[in-house]
Amino acid sequence: MRAYSYYPGCSLERMAASYHRSAMETARALGVELRELEDWNCCGATAYFHIDELLATTLSARNLALAEQQGLDVVTPCSGCYKNMYFAREHLRQDPDLAEHVNTALAEDGLQFRGTVHVRHLLEVLVQEVGLTEIRRRVTRPLAGLRVAPYYGCQILRPHKPGAREEAPRFFEDLLTAIGATPVEFPLRDRCCGGSLIVTHRPAALSMVYALLQDAADHDAEVVATACPLCQVNLECYQRQVNRTFGTGFRLPVLYFTQLVGLALGIPPQRLGVGTELVSPAPVLAKVAG
Amino acid sequence: MARALTFEQEIANLFYVMDSNPVQACIQCGLCSGTCPAVAFMQHSPRAIIAMIRAGQKTAVLASNAYWACASCYACSVKCPQGIDVAAMMYGLKRYALWRNHYRRVPPGADFSRRFVRLITRYGRSYEPALAAPYLLRRGLRDLLDEVRTALGLLRRGRLPLLPRRIRRVDRLRRVIGQILPAGGLA
């Protein structure tokens, strides 16, 4: 069994509790053990960087140091946390002065960053580490005929990482195909949902969410699949406001990829947190049930 | 006596760690603005902001909402043919504006960020209701009603936290933060 340090991130404690539950269930079913980091702290999201970049890096450094104590690569299901931890690790490894400075601070908590563990997104772990062949082999209830829009969002792809093809990703589509679903060609799949602008600049965020929902609907998506708790909240919980603002009638369920994979593996929906949505996926999931 | 820096030099200093200095490297091609999903809500596009920095238009740059409308999606950074991390530049401008412009009208984004940092310093983790609540009352009645319906729906489904969760070693986290910022005057 593969084991990883698991960093859920703040949203998964409540707002995205179904992501947490489905991540744990689906990972276990695929032979992946997720060991939650003891006493992890917030990664800084985007807002902390507006105030102080060095401190935001230190927040991630503390979590990375905790993962190093466990001696396991760290995996997170949140794209924002992933981006922050990935680049904190890169910056600290490339800049010994920065690492020394941050380590002086971390010593207050008896911790040290050495850069010995890697940072992975859970979606990446499923596709690259578990592998699509293995996932396909374990599928017992393929989501046959379900048209799913793979919504990448931003932080899982960008900014640029060495060797990454951030402008032509296929891994989300490939995963959906592996579980028997039909990935819809969704041109805006890597366009931003507005992130925290939903709080600080509502008109901008609603217009960004509207563009995404319209594009998914135009391509006959029945479900949107996400890999980020903030994208899920923006696309699902604000559909009512989008509908009122733009005169649309979207009722498009937005599920985490871990829920879709879990369903295909035969895990009961309630154990995946299905049923806690504001836009119920029950009608479309009924099509692939049984 | 040290000579006062020009605005362009100040901004260049701000970005000294960046691989490609946006002030010098930008060729004004506009790909950043063309790829930005929030540009329609910016008073100045990212390209225009760089041109304004070069022209020394400090007051106009500090008054612009452009960087507060940036969602940090990095689409611009990936597109830039000059390798400029435009999104990182927007982060830098937010910090600069907070540092040099705090006496002016504080945009909601700045207020939100300060609230967020205070929350993390206090609890070690984020807590969505405390972040969002202060902004709800600033919206119209219909938005507020929508918001209340959404919140009740989330609450019924167990998706709204009632209390923030404090990490166990929050005192030690504060000491770590204090080492980075000995002055301690965060936000």
PDB file of N, CA, C and O in Angstrom, chain A residues 10-11 13-15 38-42 44 46 49-50 53 83 105 108-109 154-155 158 166-167 192 197 199-200 202 207 232 236 238 240-241 244 276-277, chain B residues 41 69 72-75 78-79 91 94-95 98 112-113 116-117 124-126 128 135 139 142-143 146-147 149 157 159-160 165 167-169 172 175-176 179:
ATOM      1  N   CYS A  10      -8.047  23.981   4.889  1.00  0.00           N
ATOM      2  CA  CYS A  10      -9.131  24.451   5.772  1.00  0.00           C
ATOM      3  C   CYS A  10     -10.522  24.168   5.229  1.00  0.00           C
ATOM      4  O   CYS A  10     -11.425  23.795   5.978  1.00  0.00           O
ATOM      5  N   SER A  11     -10.741  24.343   3.929  1.00  0.00           N
ATOM      6  CA  SER A  11     -12.095  24.185   3.372  1.00  0.00           C
ATOM      7  C   SER A  11     -12.627  22.778   3.592  1.00  0.00           C
ATOM      8  O   SER A  11     -13.833  22.583   3.725  1.00  0.00           O
ATOM      9  N   GLU A  13     -12.464  20.944   6.032  1.00  0.00           N
ATOM     10  CA  GLU A  13     -12.972  20.648   7.370  1.00  0.00           C
ATOM     11  C   GLU A  13     -14.486  20.774   7.421  1.00  0.00           C
ATOM     12  O   GLU A  13     -15.127  20.106   8.215  1.00  0.00           O
ATOM     13  N   ARG A  14     -15.093  21.640   6.641  1.00  0.00           N
ATOM     14  CA  ARG A  14     -16.544  21.787   6.667  1.00  0.00           C
ATOM     15  C   ARG A  14     -17.164  22.021   5.282  1.00  0.00           C
ATOM     16  O   ARG A  14     -17.906  21.218   4.771  1.00  0.00           O
ATOM     17  N   MET A  15     -16.837  23.192   4.691  1.00  0.00           N
ATOM     18  CA  MET A  15     -17.496  23.598   3.455  1.00  0.00           C
ATOM     19  C   MET A  15     -17.363  22.510   2.396  1.00  0.00           C
ATOM     20  O   MET A  15     -18.294  22.250   1.642  1.00  0.00           O
ATOM     21  N   GLU A  38      -0.305  15.961  11.436  1.00  0.00           N
ATOM     22  CA  GLU A  38      -0.644  16.362  12.790  1.00  0.00           C
ATOM     23  C   GLU A  38      -0.499  17.881  12.940  1.00  0.00           C
ATOM     24  O   GLU A  38       0.549  18.438  12.680  1.00  0.00           O
ATOM     25  N   ASP A  39      -1.599  18.551  13.327  1.00  0.00           N
ATOM     26  CA  ASP A  39      -1.574  19.980  13.664  1.00  0.00           C
ATOM     27  C   ASP A  39      -1.139  20.901  12.514  1.00  0.00           C
ATOM     28  O   ASP A  39      -0.465  21.911  12.727  1.00  0.00           O
ATOM     29  N   TRP A  40      -1.563  20.554  11.310  1.00  0.00           N
ATOM     30  CA  TRP A  40      -1.267  21.401  10.150  1.00  0.00           C
ATOM     31  C   TRP A  40      -1.930  22.765  10.287  1.00  0.00           C
ATOM     32  O   TRP A  40      -2.941  22.904  10.974  1.00  0.00           O
ATOM     33  N   ASN A  41      -1.345  23.758   9.599  1.00  0.00           N
ATOM     34  CA  ASN A  41      -1.922  25.112   9.599  1.00  0.00           C
ATOM     35  C   ASN A  41      -2.338  25.512   8.193  1.00  0.00           C
ATOM     36  O   ASN A  41      -1.980  24.843   7.224  1.00  0.00           O
ATOM     37  N   CYS A  42      -3.084  26.605   8.117  1.00  0.00           N
ATOM     38  CA  CYS A  42      -3.534  27.136   6.816  1.00  0.00           C
ATOM     39  C   CYS A  42      -2.338  27.438   5.917  1.00  0.00           C
ATOM     40  O   CYS A  42      -1.281  27.853   6.385  1.00  0.00           O
ATOM     41  N   GLY A  44      -2.228  29.724   3.626  1.00  0.00           N
ATOM     42  CA  GLY A  44      -2.164  31.119   3.224  1.00  0.00           C
ATOM     43  C   GLY A  44      -3.098  31.489   2.080  1.00  0.00           C
ATOM     44  O   GLY A  44      -3.262  32.665   1.762  1.00  0.00           O
ATOM     45  N   THR A  46      -4.848  32.585  -1.171  1.00  0.00           N
ATOM     46  CA  THR A  46      -4.270  33.657  -1.983  1.00  0.00           C
ATOM     47  C   THR A  46      -4.121  34.921  -1.142  1.00  0.00           C
ATOM     48  O   THR A  46      -3.206  35.714  -1.356  1.00  0.00           O
ATOM     49  N   PHE A  49      -0.819  36.173   0.674  1.00  0.00           N
ATOM     50  CA  PHE A  49       0.234  36.700  -0.201  1.00  0.00           C
ATOM     51  C   PHE A  49       0.051  38.193  -0.487  1.00  0.00           C
ATOM     52  O   PHE A  49       0.977  38.860  -0.902  1.00  0.00           O
ATOM     53  N   HIS A  50      -1.192  38.677  -0.303  1.00  0.00           N
ATOM     54  CA  HIS A  50      -1.428  40.106  -0.520  1.00  0.00           C
ATOM     55  C   HIS A  50      -0.738  40.934   0.559  1.00  0.00           C
ATOM     56  O   HIS A  50      -0.462  42.106   0.373  1.00  0.00           O
ATOM     57  N   GLU A  53       4.541  37.898   1.409  1.00  0.00           N
ATOM     58  CA  GLU A  53       4.907  36.687   0.680  1.00  0.00           C
ATOM     59  C   GLU A  53       5.813  35.778   1.516  1.00  0.00           C
ATOM     60  O   GLU A  53       5.648  34.548   1.521  1.00  0.00           O
ATOM     61  N   LYS A  83      -0.765  24.423  -4.963  1.00  0.00           N
ATOM     62  CA  LYS A  83       0.078  25.448  -5.593  1.00  0.00           C
ATOM     63  C   LYS A  83       0.987  26.118  -4.565  1.00  0.00           C
ATOM     64  O   LYS A  83       2.179  26.293  -4.791  1.00  0.00           O
ATOM     65  N   ALA A 105      13.001  30.752  11.918  1.00  0.00           N
ATOM     66  CA  ALA A 105      11.660  30.963  12.477  1.00  0.00           C
ATOM     67  C   ALA A 105      11.021  29.634  12.887  1.00  0.00           C
ATOM     68  O   ALA A 105      10.448  29.516  13.975  1.00  0.00           O
ATOM     69  N   GLU A 108      11.365  27.851  16.313  1.00  0.00           N
ATOM     70  CA  GLU A 108      10.477  28.194  17.433  1.00  0.00           C
ATOM     71  C   GLU A 108       9.437  27.108  17.681  1.00  0.00           C
ATOM     72  O   GLU A 108       8.822  27.034  18.733  1.00  0.00           O
ATOM     73  N   ASP A 109       9.186  26.304  16.660  1.00  0.00           N
ATOM     74  CA  ASP A 109       8.212  25.216  16.786  1.00  0.00           C
ATOM     75  C   ASP A 109       8.931  23.862  16.697  1.00  0.00           C
ATOM     76  O   ASP A 109       8.312  22.839  16.429  1.00  0.00           O
ATOM     77  N   CYS A 154      -7.443  26.813 -12.052  1.00  0.00           N
ATOM     78  CA  CYS A 154      -6.120  27.409 -12.276  1.00  0.00           C
ATOM     79  C   CYS A 154      -4.986  26.754 -11.526  1.00  0.00           C
ATOM     80  O   CYS A 154      -3.954  26.423 -12.094  1.00  0.00           O
ATOM     81  N   GLN A 155      -5.155  26.635 -10.201  1.00  0.00           N
ATOM     82  CA  GLN A 155      -3.990  26.420  -9.344  1.00  0.00           C
ATOM     83  C   GLN A 155      -3.386  25.021  -9.498  1.00  0.00           C
ATOM     84  O   GLN A 155      -2.258  24.805  -9.089  1.00  0.00           O
ATOM     85  N   ARG A 158      -1.251  25.984 -12.948  1.00  0.00           N
ATOM     86  CA  ARG A 158      -0.397  27.160 -13.069  1.00  0.00           C
ATOM     87  C   ARG A 158       0.070  27.652 -11.706  1.00  0.00           C
ATOM     88  O   ARG A 158      -0.589  27.352 -10.715  1.00  0.00           O
ATOM     89  N   GLU A 166       0.940  23.033 -19.318  1.00  0.00           N
ATOM     90  CA  GLU A 166      -0.246  23.595 -18.675  1.00  0.00           C
ATOM     91  C   GLU A 166      -1.290  24.100 -19.665  1.00  0.00           C
ATOM     92  O   GLU A 166      -2.428  24.301 -19.312  1.00  0.00           O
ATOM     93  N   GLU A 167      -0.909  24.275 -20.935  1.00  0.00           N
ATOM     94  CA  GLU A 167      -1.898  24.769 -21.892  1.00  0.00           C
ATOM     95  C   GLU A 167      -2.608  23.647 -22.643  1.00  0.00           C
ATOM     96  O   GLU A 167      -3.530  23.906 -23.396  1.00  0.00           O
ATOM     97  N   CYS A 192     -10.356  30.583 -14.940  1.00  0.00           N
ATOM     98  CA  CYS A 192     -10.554  30.810 -13.507  1.00  0.00           C
ATOM     99  C   CYS A 192     -12.025  30.998 -13.141  1.00  0.00           C
ATOM    100  O   CYS A 192     -12.796  31.595 -13.881  1.00  0.00           O
ATOM    101  N   LEU A 197     -12.567  36.321  -5.290  1.00  0.00           N
ATOM    102  CA  LEU A 197     -13.292  37.514  -5.749  1.00  0.00           C
ATOM    103  C   LEU A 197     -14.789  37.367  -5.458  1.00  0.00           C
ATOM    104  O   LEU A 197     -15.517  38.348  -5.433  1.00  0.00           O
ATOM    105  N   VAL A 199     -16.024  36.935  -2.787  1.00  0.00           N
ATOM    106  CA  VAL A 199     -16.269  37.731  -1.580  1.00  0.00           C
ATOM    107  C   VAL A 199     -15.963  39.206  -1.834  1.00  0.00           C
ATOM    108  O   VAL A 199     -16.738  40.079  -1.473  1.00  0.00           O
ATOM    109  N   THR A 200     -14.835  39.479  -2.491  1.00  0.00           N
ATOM    110  CA  THR A 200     -14.373  40.867  -2.560  1.00  0.00           C
ATOM    111  C   THR A 200     -14.803  41.606  -3.825  1.00  0.00           C
ATOM    112  O   THR A 200     -14.754  42.824  -3.868  1.00  0.00           O
ATOM    113  N   ARG A 202     -17.851  40.664  -6.155  1.00  0.00           N
ATOM    114  CA  ARG A 202     -18.926  39.767  -6.550  1.00  0.00           C
ATOM    115  C   ARG A 202     -19.284  39.839  -8.042  1.00  0.00           C
ATOM    116  O   ARG A 202     -19.390  38.792  -8.694  1.00  0.00           O
ATOM    117  N   SER A 207     -19.631  36.819 -13.047  1.00  0.00           N
ATOM    118  CA  SER A 207     -19.515  36.790 -14.504  1.00  0.00           C
ATOM    119  C   SER A 207     -18.545  35.692 -14.946  1.00  0.00           C
ATOM    120  O   SER A 207     -18.741  35.044 -15.987  1.00  0.00           O
ATOM    121  N   GLN A 232     -15.596  24.415  -6.473  1.00  0.00           N
ATOM    122  CA  GLN A 232     -16.876  23.745  -6.235  1.00  0.00           C
ATOM    123  C   GLN A 232     -17.880  24.737  -5.655  1.00  0.00           C
ATOM    124  O   GLN A 232     -19.010  24.841  -6.134  1.00  0.00           O
ATOM    125  N   GLU A 236     -21.129  25.882  -7.742  1.00  0.00           N
ATOM    126  CA  GLU A 236     -22.384  25.309  -7.292  1.00  0.00           C
ATOM    127  C   GLU A 236     -23.227  26.275  -6.461  1.00  0.00           C
ATOM    128  O   GLU A 236     -24.377  26.546  -6.775  1.00  0.00           O
ATOM    129  N   TYR A 238     -23.199  29.387  -6.002  1.00  0.00           N
ATOM    130  CA  TYR A 238     -23.577  30.688  -6.559  1.00  0.00           C
ATOM    131  C   TYR A 238     -24.377  30.571  -7.849  1.00  0.00           C
ATOM    132  O   TYR A 238     -24.602  31.560  -8.531  1.00  0.00           O
ATOM    133  N   ARG A 240     -27.522  30.080  -8.123  1.00  0.00           N
ATOM    134  CA  ARG A 240     -28.761  30.845  -7.957  1.00  0.00           C
ATOM    135  C   ARG A 240     -28.538  32.307  -8.320  1.00  0.00           C
ATOM    136  O   ARG A 240     -29.307  32.915  -9.059  1.00  0.00           O
ATOM    137  N   GLN A 241     -27.435  32.862  -7.803  1.00  0.00           N
ATOM    138  CA  GLN A 241     -27.150  34.280  -8.093  1.00  0.00           C
ATOM    139  C   GLN A 241     -26.789  34.490  -9.553  1.00  0.00           C
ATOM    140  O   GLN A 241     -27.134  35.509 -10.137  1.00  0.00           O
ATOM    141  N   ARG A 244     -30.073  34.500 -11.483  1.00  0.00           N
ATOM    142  CA  ARG A 244     -30.829  35.742 -11.317  1.00  0.00           C
ATOM    143  C   ARG A 244     -30.139  36.887 -12.062  1.00  0.00           C
ATOM    144  O   ARG A 244     -30.781  37.677 -12.751  1.00  0.00           O
ATOM    145  N   THR A 276     -24.928  16.207  -0.094  1.00  0.00           N
ATOM    146  CA  THR A 276     -24.737  17.459   0.644  1.00  0.00           C
ATOM    147  C   THR A 276     -24.651  18.647  -0.323  1.00  0.00           C
ATOM    148  O   THR A 276     -24.204  19.722   0.051  1.00  0.00           O
ATOM    149  N   GLU A 277     -25.120  18.445  -1.560  1.00  0.00           N
ATOM    150  CA  GLU A 277     -25.018  19.504  -2.567  1.00  0.00           C
ATOM    151  C   GLU A 277     -26.231  20.434  -2.493  1.00  0.00           C
ATOM    152  O   GLU A 277     -27.297  20.051  -2.005  1.00  0.00           O
TER     153      GLU A 277
ATOM    154  N   PHE B  41     -13.316  43.928 -15.592  1.00  0.00           N
ATOM    155  CA  PHE B  41     -13.649  44.567 -14.324  1.00  0.00           C
ATOM    156  C   PHE B  41     -12.491  45.405 -13.780  1.00  0.00           C
ATOM    157  O   PHE B  41     -12.531  45.874 -12.659  1.00  0.00           O
ATOM    158  N   ALA B  69      -8.694  43.390  -8.607  1.00  0.00           N
ATOM    159  CA  ALA B  69      -9.634  42.565  -9.384  1.00  0.00           C
ATOM    160  C   ALA B  69      -8.953  41.307  -9.912  1.00  0.00           C
ATOM    161  O   ALA B  69      -9.596  40.462 -10.527  1.00  0.00           O
ATOM    162  N   SER B  72      -5.618  35.939  -9.227  1.00  0.00           N
ATOM    163  CA  SER B  72      -4.414  35.105  -9.075  1.00  0.00           C
ATOM    164  C   SER B  72      -4.533  33.780  -9.814  1.00  0.00           C
ATOM    165  O   SER B  72      -4.193  32.728  -9.280  1.00  0.00           O
ATOM    166  N   CYS B  73      -5.030  33.818 -11.042  1.00  0.00           N
ATOM    167  CA  CYS B  73      -5.221  32.562 -11.779  1.00  0.00           C
ATOM    168  C   CYS B  73      -4.011  32.209 -12.634  1.00  0.00           C
ATOM    169  O   CYS B  73      -3.941  31.116 -13.189  1.00  0.00           O
ATOM    170  N   TYR B  74      -3.082  33.144 -12.801  1.00  0.00           N
ATOM    171  CA  TYR B  74      -1.805  32.911 -13.495  1.00  0.00           C
ATOM    172  C   TYR B  74      -1.936  32.629 -14.983  1.00  0.00           C
ATOM    173  O   TYR B  74      -0.985  32.162 -15.603  1.00  0.00           O
ATOM    174  N   ALA B  75      -3.110  32.887 -15.572  1.00  0.00           N
ATOM    175  CA  ALA B  75      -3.246  32.693 -17.015  1.00  0.00           C
ATOM    176  C   ALA B  75      -2.273  33.617 -17.745  1.00  0.00           C
ATOM    177  O   ALA B  75      -1.607  33.224 -18.708  1.00  0.00           O
ATOM    178  N   VAL B  78       1.440  32.433 -17.622  1.00  0.00           N
ATOM    179  CA  VAL B  78       1.761  31.317 -18.504  1.00  0.00           C
ATOM    180  C   VAL B  78       1.851  31.792 -19.957  1.00  0.00           C
ATOM    181  O   VAL B  78       2.648  31.286 -20.741  1.00  0.00           O
ATOM    182  N   LYS B  79       1.052  32.795 -20.304  1.00  0.00           N
ATOM    183  CA  LYS B  79       0.996  33.287 -21.684  1.00  0.00           C
ATOM    184  C   LYS B  79       2.144  34.221 -22.065  1.00  0.00           C
ATOM    185  O   LYS B  79       2.522  34.308 -23.227  1.00  0.00           O
ATOM    186  N   TYR B  91       0.358  40.602  -7.300  1.00  0.00           N
ATOM    187  CA  TYR B  91       0.529  40.401  -5.850  1.00  0.00           C
ATOM    188  C   TYR B  91       1.432  41.495  -5.273  1.00  0.00           C
ATOM    189  O   TYR B  91       1.151  42.072  -4.226  1.00  0.00           O
ATOM    190  N   LYS B  94      -0.310  44.738  -4.933  1.00  0.00           N
ATOM    191  CA  LYS B  94      -1.219  44.746  -3.777  1.00  0.00           C
ATOM    192  C   LYS B  94      -0.426  45.083  -2.513  1.00  0.00           C
ATOM    193  O   LYS B  94      -0.832  45.919  -1.707  1.00  0.00           O
ATOM    194  N   ARG B  95       0.726  44.423  -2.358  1.00  0.00           N
ATOM    195  CA  ARG B  95       1.524  44.674  -1.153  1.00  0.00           C
ATOM    196  C   ARG B  95       2.038  46.108  -1.124  1.00  0.00           C
ATOM    197  O   ARG B  95       2.029  46.757  -0.087  1.00  0.00           O
ATOM    198  N   LEU B  98      -0.749  48.470  -0.186  1.00  0.00           N
ATOM    199  CA  LEU B  98      -1.057  48.404   1.244  1.00  0.00           C
ATOM    200  C   LEU B  98       0.011  49.123   2.061  1.00  0.00           C
ATOM    201  O   LEU B  98      -0.271  49.762   3.066  1.00  0.00           O
ATOM    202  N   PHE B 112     -10.220  42.407   3.169  1.00  0.00           N
ATOM    203  CA  PHE B 112     -10.398  40.952   3.253  1.00  0.00           C
ATOM    204  C   PHE B 112      -9.075  40.264   3.597  1.00  0.00           C
ATOM    205  O   PHE B 112      -9.015  39.397   4.469  1.00  0.00           O
ATOM    206  N   SER B 113      -8.010  40.677   2.916  1.00  0.00           N
ATOM    207  CA  SER B 113      -6.702  40.059   3.145  1.00  0.00           C
ATOM    208  C   SER B 113      -6.216  40.291   4.564  1.00  0.00           C
ATOM    209  O   SER B 113      -5.665  39.398   5.202  1.00  0.00           O
ATOM    210  N   PHE B 116      -8.090  38.101   6.849  1.00  0.00           N
ATOM    211  CA  PHE B 116      -7.635  36.724   6.676  1.00  0.00           C
ATOM    212  C   PHE B 116      -6.352  36.474   7.475  1.00  0.00           C
ATOM    213  O   PHE B 116      -6.243  35.497   8.213  1.00  0.00           O
ATOM    214  N   VAL B 117      -5.400  37.388   7.346  1.00  0.00           N
ATOM    215  CA  VAL B 117      -4.119  37.225   8.037  1.00  0.00           C
ATOM    216  C   VAL B 117      -4.320  37.239   9.548  1.00  0.00           C
ATOM    217  O   VAL B 117      -3.740  36.429  10.277  1.00  0.00           O
ATOM    218  N   GLY B 124      -4.673  29.780  13.354  1.00  0.00           N
ATOM    219  CA  GLY B 124      -3.836  28.849  12.592  1.00  0.00           C
ATOM    220  C   GLY B 124      -4.549  28.272  11.390  1.00  0.00           C
ATOM    221  O   GLY B 124      -3.921  27.687  10.511  1.00  0.00           O
ATOM    222  N   ARG B 125      -5.886  28.402  11.376  1.00  0.00           N
ATOM    223  CA  ARG B 125      -6.646  27.930  10.216  1.00  0.00           C
ATOM    224  C   ARG B 125      -7.670  28.964   9.802  1.00  0.00           C
ATOM    225  O   ARG B 125      -8.012  29.861  10.561  1.00  0.00           O
ATOM    226  N   SER B 126      -8.168  28.792   8.602  1.00  0.00           N
ATOM    227  CA  SER B 126      -9.138  29.735   8.067  1.00  0.00           C
ATOM    228  C   SER B 126     -10.543  29.357   8.519  1.00  0.00           C
ATOM    229  O   SER B 126     -10.808  28.235   8.928  1.00  0.00           O
ATOM    230  N   GLU B 128     -14.340  30.343   7.061  1.00  0.00           N
ATOM    231  CA  GLU B 128     -15.032  31.078   6.005  1.00  0.00           C
ATOM    232  C   GLU B 128     -16.073  32.109   6.482  1.00  0.00           C
ATOM    233  O   GLU B 128     -16.087  33.234   5.996  1.00  0.00           O
ATOM    234  N   TYR B 135     -18.893  41.385   4.563  1.00  0.00           N
ATOM    235  CA  TYR B 135     -19.162  41.944   3.237  1.00  0.00           C
ATOM    236  C   TYR B 135     -20.610  41.759   2.805  1.00  0.00           C
ATOM    237  O   TYR B 135     -21.076  42.398   1.879  1.00  0.00           O
ATOM    238  N   ARG B 139     -24.098  44.465   0.585  1.00  0.00           N
ATOM    239  CA  ARG B 139     -24.788  44.180  -0.677  1.00  0.00           C
ATOM    240  C   ARG B 139     -26.257  44.565  -0.582  1.00  0.00           C
ATOM    241  O   ARG B 139     -26.767  44.868   0.496  1.00  0.00           O
ATOM    242  N   ARG B 142     -31.666  41.886  -2.168  1.00  0.00           N
ATOM    243  CA  ARG B 142     -31.889  40.613  -2.883  1.00  0.00           C
ATOM    244  C   ARG B 142     -30.671  39.713  -2.794  1.00  0.00           C
ATOM    245  O   ARG B 142     -30.800  38.514  -2.574  1.00  0.00           O
ATOM    246  N   ASP B 143     -29.491  40.304  -2.920  1.00  0.00           N
ATOM    247  CA  ASP B 143     -28.255  39.538  -2.764  1.00  0.00           C
ATOM    248  C   ASP B 143     -28.172  38.949  -1.367  1.00  0.00           C
ATOM    249  O   ASP B 143     -27.801  37.801  -1.181  1.00  0.00           O
ATOM    250  N   ASP B 146     -30.474  36.027  -1.057  1.00  0.00           N
ATOM    251  CA  ASP B 146     -29.842  34.887  -1.739  1.00  0.00           C
ATOM    252  C   ASP B 146     -28.778  34.257  -0.862  1.00  0.00           C
ATOM    253  O   ASP B 146     -28.684  33.044  -0.736  1.00  0.00           O
ATOM    254  N   GLU B 147     -28.005  35.146  -0.246  1.00  0.00           N
ATOM    255  CA  GLU B 147     -26.880  34.701   0.574  1.00  0.00           C
ATOM    256  C   GLU B 147     -27.385  33.928   1.790  1.00  0.00           C
ATOM    257  O   GLU B 147     -26.834  32.890   2.164  1.00  0.00           O
ATOM    258  N   ARG B 149     -30.245  32.338   2.029  1.00  0.00           N
ATOM    259  CA  ARG B 149     -30.776  31.039   1.574  1.00  0.00           C
ATOM    260  C   ARG B 149     -29.638  30.044   1.351  1.00  0.00           C
ATOM    261  O   ARG B 149     -29.717  28.889   1.749  1.00  0.00           O
ATOM    262  N   ARG B 157     -26.933  21.071   5.421  1.00  0.00           N
ATOM    263  CA  ARG B 157     -26.161  19.941   4.904  1.00  0.00           C
ATOM    264  C   ARG B 157     -24.825  19.784   5.628  1.00  0.00           C
ATOM    265  O   ARG B 157     -23.933  19.086   5.153  1.00  0.00           O
ATOM    266  N   ARG B 159     -22.440  21.894   6.050  1.00  0.00           N
ATOM    267  CA  ARG B 159     -21.278  22.426   5.344  1.00  0.00           C
ATOM    268  C   ARG B 159     -20.796  23.771   5.891  1.00  0.00           C
ATOM    269  O   ARG B 159     -19.838  24.327   5.380  1.00  0.00           O
ATOM    270  N   LEU B 160     -21.501  24.306   6.894  1.00  0.00           N
ATOM    271  CA  LEU B 160     -21.037  25.581   7.468  1.00  0.00           C
ATOM    272  C   LEU B 160     -20.441  25.344   8.852  1.00  0.00           C
ATOM    273  O   LEU B 160     -21.102  24.797   9.724  1.00  0.00           O
ATOM    274  N   ARG B 165     -11.674  26.457  14.042  1.00  0.00           N
ATOM    275  CA  ARG B 165     -10.872  25.439  14.712  1.00  0.00           C
ATOM    276  C   ARG B 165      -9.484  26.002  14.954  1.00  0.00           C
ATOM    277  O   ARG B 165      -8.829  26.463  14.033  1.00  0.00           O
ATOM    278  N   ILE B 167      -5.602  25.515  15.890  1.00  0.00           N
ATOM    279  CA  ILE B 167      -4.630  24.424  15.903  1.00  0.00           C
ATOM    280  C   ILE B 167      -4.041  24.305  17.314  1.00  0.00           C
ATOM    281  O   ILE B 167      -4.087  25.251  18.097  1.00  0.00           O
ATOM    282  N   ARG B 168      -3.526  23.134  17.619  1.00  0.00           N
ATOM    283  CA  ARG B 168      -3.072  22.864  18.979  1.00  0.00           C
ATOM    284  C   ARG B 168      -1.875  23.744  19.348  1.00  0.00           C
ATOM    285  O   ARG B 168      -1.790  24.265  20.451  1.00  0.00           O
ATOM    286  N   ARG B 169      -0.971  23.902  18.382  1.00  0.00           N
ATOM    287  CA  ARG B 169       0.262  24.638  18.682  1.00  0.00           C
ATOM    288  C   ARG B 169       0.198  26.064  18.154  1.00  0.00           C
ATOM    289  O   ARG B 169       1.184  26.581  17.662  1.00  0.00           O
ATOM    290  N   ARG B 172       2.882  28.434  19.297  1.00  0.00           N
ATOM    291  CA  ARG B 172       4.184  28.253  18.644  1.00  0.00           C
ATOM    292  C   ARG B 172       4.160  28.781  17.218  1.00  0.00           C
ATOM    293  O   ARG B 172       5.155  29.331  16.739  1.00  0.00           O
ATOM    294  N   ARG B 175       4.795  32.343  17.425  1.00  0.00           N
ATOM    295  CA  ARG B 175       6.226  32.631  17.659  1.00  0.00           C
ATOM    296  C   ARG B 175       7.011  32.521  16.354  1.00  0.00           C
ATOM    297  O   ARG B 175       7.924  33.297  16.097  1.00  0.00           O
ATOM    298  N   VAL B 176       6.641  31.521  15.519  1.00  0.00           N
ATOM    299  CA  VAL B 176       7.284  31.376  14.206  1.00  0.00           C
ATOM    300  C   VAL B 176       7.058  32.640  13.388  1.00  0.00           C
ATOM    301  O   VAL B 176       8.001  33.223  12.835  1.00  0.00           O
ATOM    302  N   GLN B 179       9.086  35.593  14.443  1.00  0.00           N
ATOM    303  CA  GLN B 179      10.495  35.572  14.039  1.00  0.00           C
ATOM    304  C   GLN B 179      10.688  36.195  12.662  1.00  0.00           C
ATOM    305  O   GLN B 179      11.718  36.779  12.373  1.00  0.00           O
TER     306      GLN B 179
END
